CSV table of C-alpha atoms in Angstrom, one decimal:
chain,number,residue,atom,x,y,z
A,145,PRO,CA,-40.9,98.7,7.5
A,146,THR,CA,-43.4,97.8,10.8
A,147,PRO,CA,-42.1,99.0,13.6
A,148,PRO,CA,-41.2,96.5,16.1
A,149,ARG,CA,-43.7,95.5,18.5
A,150,PRO,CA,-43.0,96.5,21.9
A,151,PHE,CA,-42.7,93.3,24.4
A,152,SER,CA,-41.8,93.0,27.9
A,153,PRO,CA,-39.0,90.9,28.9
A,154,ARG,CA,-38.8,92.1,33.0
A,155,HIS,CA,-41.6,92.0,35.3
A,156,SER,CA,-41.0,95.4,35.9
A,157,ASP,CA,-42.3,96.7,32.7
A,158,LEU,CA,-45.6,94.6,33.4
A,159,ARG,CA,-46.7,97.1,36.0
A,160,GLY,CA,-48.6,100.1,34.9
A,161,PHE,CA,-47.4,103.9,35.3
A,162,ARG,CA,-48.4,107.3,34.8
A,163,PRO,CA,-47.9,109.2,31.1
A,164,THR,CA,-46.2,112.2,30.9
A,165,PRO,CA,-48.3,114.8,29.1
A,166,SER,CA,-45.4,114.4,26.5
A,167,GLU,CA,-46.4,111.1,26.0
A,168,ILE,CA,-49.6,111.2,25.8
A,169,ALA,CA,-49.8,114.5,23.4
A,170,ASN,CA,-51.4,115.0,20.1
A,171,PRO,CA,-49.2,114.8,16.9
A,172,THR,CA,-48.1,117.8,15.0
A,173,PRO,CA,-49.2,118.0,11.4
A,174,GLU,CA,-46.1,117.0,10.0
A,175,GLU,CA,-46.3,113.7,11.8
A,176,GLU,CA,-49.7,113.6,10.6
A,177,ALA,CA,-48.8,114.0,7.1
A,178,ASP,CA,-46.0,111.5,7.3
A,179,THR,CA,-48.1,108.9,8.8
A,180,ALA,CA,-50.5,109.2,6.1
A,181,SER,CA,-48.0,109.2,3.3
A,182,ARG,CA,-46.8,105.9,4.6
A,183,THR,CA,-50.0,104.4,5.1
A,184,GLN,CA,-50.8,105.3,1.4
A,185,ARG,CA,-47.7,104.0,0.2
A,186,ALA,CA,-48.4,100.4,2.1
A,187,LEU,CA,-52.0,100.5,0.6
A,188,ALA,CA,-50.5,101.3,-2.8
A,189,SER,CA,-48.3,98.1,-2.2
A,190,LEU,CA,-50.7,95.9,-1.1
A,191,VAL,CA,-53.1,96.6,-4.4
A,192,SER,CA,-50.5,96.4,-6.8
A,193,ALA,CA,-49.5,93.2,-5.4
A,194,LYS,CA,-53.3,92.0,-5.6
A,195,VAL,CA,-53.6,93.6,-9.1
A,196,SER,CA,-50.2,91.4,-10.6
A,197,LEU,CA,-51.6,88.3,-9.2
A,198,ASP,CA,-54.8,88.5,-11.4
A,199,LYS,CA,-52.4,89.1,-14.6
A,200,PRO,CA,-51.7,86.4,-16.7
A,201,THR,CA,-48.4,85.4,-16.3
A,202,GLY,CA,-46.0,81.9,-17.4
A,203,SER,CA,-46.1,80.2,-20.5
A,204,ALA,CA,-49.2,82.7,-21.4
A,205,ILE,CA,-47.3,85.6,-21.5
A,206,ALA,CA,-43.8,84.1,-23.4
A,207,ALA,CA,-46.0,82.9,-26.2
A,208,ALA,CA,-47.7,86.2,-26.6
A,209,ILE,CA,-43.9,87.4,-26.7
A,210,ASP,CA,-42.8,85.1,-29.1
A,211,SER,CA,-45.5,85.4,-31.4
A,212,ALA,CA,-45.7,89.2,-31.5
A,213,THR,CA,-41.9,89.3,-32.3
A,214,ALA,CA,-41.6,85.9,-34.6
A,215,HIS,CA,-41.1,87.7,-37.8
A,216,GLU,CA,-38.2,89.9,-35.6
A,217,ARG,CA,-36.4,86.9,-35.2
A,218,THR,CA,-36.6,85.0,-38.0
A,219,GLU,CA,-33.7,84.3,-40.0
A,220,PHE,CA,-32.3,83.5,-43.5
A,221,ILE,CA,-29.3,81.1,-43.7
A,222,ARG,CA,-27.2,80.0,-46.7
A,223,TYR,CA,-25.1,77.4,-46.8
A,224,THR,CA,-23.0,74.7,-49.3
A,225,PRO,CA,-24.2,71.3,-48.7
A,226,ASN,CA,-20.9,68.8,-48.2
A,227,GLU,CA,-20.6,67.1,-52.0
A,228,ASN,CA,-19.9,63.6,-49.6
A,229,ALA,CA,-23.1,63.8,-47.9
A,230,PRO,CA,-25.7,61.2,-48.9
A,231,GLY,CA,-28.7,62.3,-50.9
A,232,TYR,CA,-26.5,65.6,-52.6
A,233,ASN,CA,-27.9,67.3,-55.5
A,234,PRO,CA,-25.3,68.8,-57.8
A,235,ASN,CA,-28.0,71.0,-59.3
A,236,ALA,CA,-28.2,72.5,-55.8
A,237,ALA,CA,-24.7,73.8,-55.1
A,238,GLN,CA,-26.0,76.3,-52.3
A,239,ARG,CA,-29.2,76.4,-50.2
A,240,ILE,CA,-31.5,78.5,-48.2
A,241,ILE,CA,-33.2,78.2,-45.3
A,242,ARG,CA,-35.3,80.2,-42.6
A,243,MET,CA,-35.1,79.7,-39.2
A,244,VAL,CA,-37.9,80.6,-37.0
A,245,PRO,CA,-38.5,80.5,-33.1
A,246,ALA,CA,-40.8,77.2,-32.4
A,247,GLN,CA,-44.1,77.7,-31.2
A,248,ILE,CA,-44.5,77.6,-27.4
A,249,ASP,CA,-47.7,75.8,-26.8
A,250,PRO,CA,-49.8,78.4,-24.2
A,251,MET,CA,-51.6,75.2,-22.4
A,252,GLN,CA,-48.4,73.6,-21.6
A,253,PRO,CA,-48.0,73.4,-17.8
A,254,PRO,CA,-45.0,75.2,-15.9
A,255,LYS,CA,-41.4,73.3,-16.1
A,256,HIS,CA,-40.4,74.8,-13.2
A,257,GLN,CA,-41.8,73.8,-9.5
A,258,HIS,CA,-42.3,76.3,-6.9
A,259,LYS,CA,-40.9,75.4,-3.4
A,260,LYS,CA,-42.3,77.1,-0.8
A,261,ALA,CA,-39.9,78.1,2.3
A,262,PRO,CA,-41.4,77.8,5.9
A,263,ARG,CA,-42.2,81.6,7.1
A,264,GLY,CA,-40.1,82.6,10.1
A,265,PRO,CA,-42.4,84.6,12.9
A,266,ALA,CA,-44.5,87.2,12.2
A,267,GLU,CA,-43.4,88.9,15.5
A,268,ASP,CA,-41.0,88.5,18.2
A,269,PHE,CA,-41.5,85.9,21.0
A,270,VAL,CA,-42.9,87.3,24.4
A,271,PRO,CA,-41.4,85.4,27.2
A,272,VAL,CA,-43.8,83.7,29.5
A,273,LEU,CA,-43.1,84.7,33.0
A,274,HIS,CA,-43.5,81.7,35.4
A,275,ALA,CA,-43.4,81.8,39.5
A,276,PRO,CA,-40.7,80.4,40.7
A,277,PRO,CA,-40.6,76.3,41.5
A,278,GLU,CA,-42.3,75.1,44.8
A,279,LYS,CA,-42.0,72.2,46.4
A,280,LEU,CA,-45.1,69.7,46.8
A,281,SER,CA,-45.7,68.8,50.3
A,282,LYS,CA,-46.8,64.7,50.8
A,283,GLU,CA,-50.7,65.7,50.5
A,284,GLU,CA,-50.6,67.8,47.6
A,285,ARG,CA,-48.6,65.1,46.1
A,286,GLU,CA,-51.1,62.7,47.1
A,287,ALA,CA,-54.1,64.9,45.6
A,288,TRP,CA,-52.4,65.2,42.6
A,289,ASN,CA,-51.6,61.1,41.9
A,290,ILE,CA,-53.1,59.7,39.1
A,291,PRO,CA,-53.6,56.0,39.3
A,292,ALA,CA,-53.2,53.6,36.9
A,293,CYS,CA,-55.3,52.8,34.3
A,294,ILE,CA,-56.9,49.4,35.2
A,295,SER,CA,-59.1,47.4,32.2
A,296,ASN,CA,-61.7,44.9,32.7
A,297,TRP,CA,-61.1,43.1,29.9
A,298,LYS,CA,-57.4,42.7,29.1
A,299,ASN,CA,-54.5,42.0,31.8
A,300,THR,CA,-51.8,40.7,29.5
A,301,ARG,CA,-49.3,41.1,32.1
A,302,GLY,CA,-50.8,39.0,34.2
A,303,TYR,CA,-51.3,41.1,37.6
A,304,THR,CA,-53.1,40.6,40.6
A,305,ILE,CA,-55.4,43.4,41.0
A,306,PRO,CA,-57.5,43.1,43.9
A,307,LEU,CA,-61.0,44.3,43.9
A,308,ASP,CA,-61.0,47.2,45.7
A,309,LYS,CA,-58.9,48.6,43.0
A,310,ARG,CA,-61.0,47.1,40.6
A,311,LEU,CA,-64.0,49.2,41.6
A,312,ALA,CA,-62.6,52.1,42.5
A,313,ALA,CA,-61.2,52.2,39.0
A,314,ASP,CA,-64.9,51.0,37.6
A,315,GLY,CA,-66.6,54.0,39.3
A,316,ARG,CA,-69.5,52.1,40.5
A,317,GLY,CA,-68.8,53.0,43.9
A,318,LEU,CA,-69.2,56.7,43.2
A,319,ARG,CA,-72.7,56.4,42.3
A,320,ASP,CA,-76.0,57.2,44.8
A,321,ASP,CA,-78.7,56.1,43.4
A,322,ALA,CA,-78.0,52.4,44.0
A,323,THR,CA,-81.5,50.8,45.6
A,324,ILE,CA,-81.8,47.7,47.4
A,325,ASN,CA,-84.5,45.4,46.0
A,326,ALA,CA,-87.2,44.2,49.0
A,327,ASN,CA,-86.9,40.7,47.9
A,328,PHE,CA,-83.0,40.3,49.2
A,329,ALA,CA,-84.8,40.6,52.8
A,330,VAL,CA,-87.5,37.8,51.7
A,331,LEU,CA,-84.6,36.2,50.9
A,332,SER,CA,-82.4,36.5,53.7
A,333,GLU,CA,-85.6,35.6,56.0
A,334,SER,CA,-86.4,32.7,53.6
A,335,LEU,CA,-82.8,31.2,53.9
A,336,TYR,CA,-82.8,31.8,57.7
A,337,VAL,CA,-86.2,29.9,58.3
A,338,ALA,CA,-84.8,27.0,56.0
A,339,GLU,CA,-81.7,26.9,58.0
A,340,ARG,CA,-83.8,26.5,61.5
A,341,GLN,CA,-86.0,23.4,60.0
A,342,ALA,CA,-83.0,21.8,58.8
A,343,ARG,CA,-81.3,21.8,62.4
A,344,GLU,CA,-84.7,20.6,63.8
A,345,GLU,CA,-85.1,17.8,61.8
A,346,VAL,CA,-81.2,16.9,61.9
A,347,ARG,CA,-81.8,17.3,65.7
A,348,THR,CA,-84.8,14.9,65.7
A,349,ARG,CA,-83.6,12.1,63.8
A,350,ALA,CA,-80.4,12.4,66.0
A,351,ALA,CA,-82.7,11.7,68.8
A,352,VAL,CA,-85.3,8.9,67.1
A,353,GLN,CA,-81.8,7.2,66.2
A,354,LYS,CA,-80.0,7.2,69.7
A,355,ARG,CA,-83.4,5.7,71.2
A,356,LEU,CA,-83.1,3.2,68.4
A,357,VAL,CA,-79.5,2.5,69.6
A,358,LEU,CA,-80.8,2.3,73.4
A,359,SER,CA,-83.8,0.4,72.6
A,360,GLU,CA,-81.9,-2.4,70.8
A,361,ARG,CA,-79.2,-2.6,73.4
A,362,GLU,CA,-81.5,-3.5,76.1
A,363,ARG,CA,-83.4,-6.0,74.1
A,364,ARG,CA,-79.6,-7.7,73.8
A,365,GLU,CA,-79.4,-7.1,77.3
A,366,GLU,CA,-82.6,-8.4,78.1
A,367,GLU,CA,-81.7,-11.9,76.2
A,368,LEU,CA,-78.6,-12.6,77.4
A,369,ARG,CA,-80.2,-12.2,80.9
A,370,GLU,CA,-83.0,-14.7,79.9
A,371,LEU,CA,-80.2,-16.8,78.5
A,372,ALA,CA,-77.9,-17.0,81.6
């Protein structure tokens, strides 16, 4: 059997140490011979296992044995039939039958089922040494905080999601290759000029309307003065 593999259950066992001369000494001839014999036996067992797998097994072996020993297991049986049985022949008072083993089909699949049990662990588990848990600060918790996923396509629960959260989840604000088209400045200038012209037109239209109202009032006052 393979000797158990040493493992380190304690932290002190993981530290380095200086071996003694007896621990690093060369093996004696007796130990070398013992190790060689154990290695030879282990290799022989592996080779025998591989060779046994290549040999025929199962129904083929059983069919070969049956065919080889069929004449040895053949039996002759003498029996007297029942007179009251149907098909009784009085001329044949006794009968002799030959019993031979049934022929086994070598191509017949096996009738038993192989069930493989789960294998156990090959080696002993080595404990994983962890540092004692530390209490996280508020800044560390916020640094490790993972925001919830925000989808631009589905909102089954009907949450009201602010635009800044959507942009933060979209990741478009993280790109630094954004460029501004020069037509935006032209559009802004055109809108400003159009607004100024519209204000001038409204102011002129209001002044003309006021002048017309004043002239109409003066004309009516002149007519009333002439009638008086």
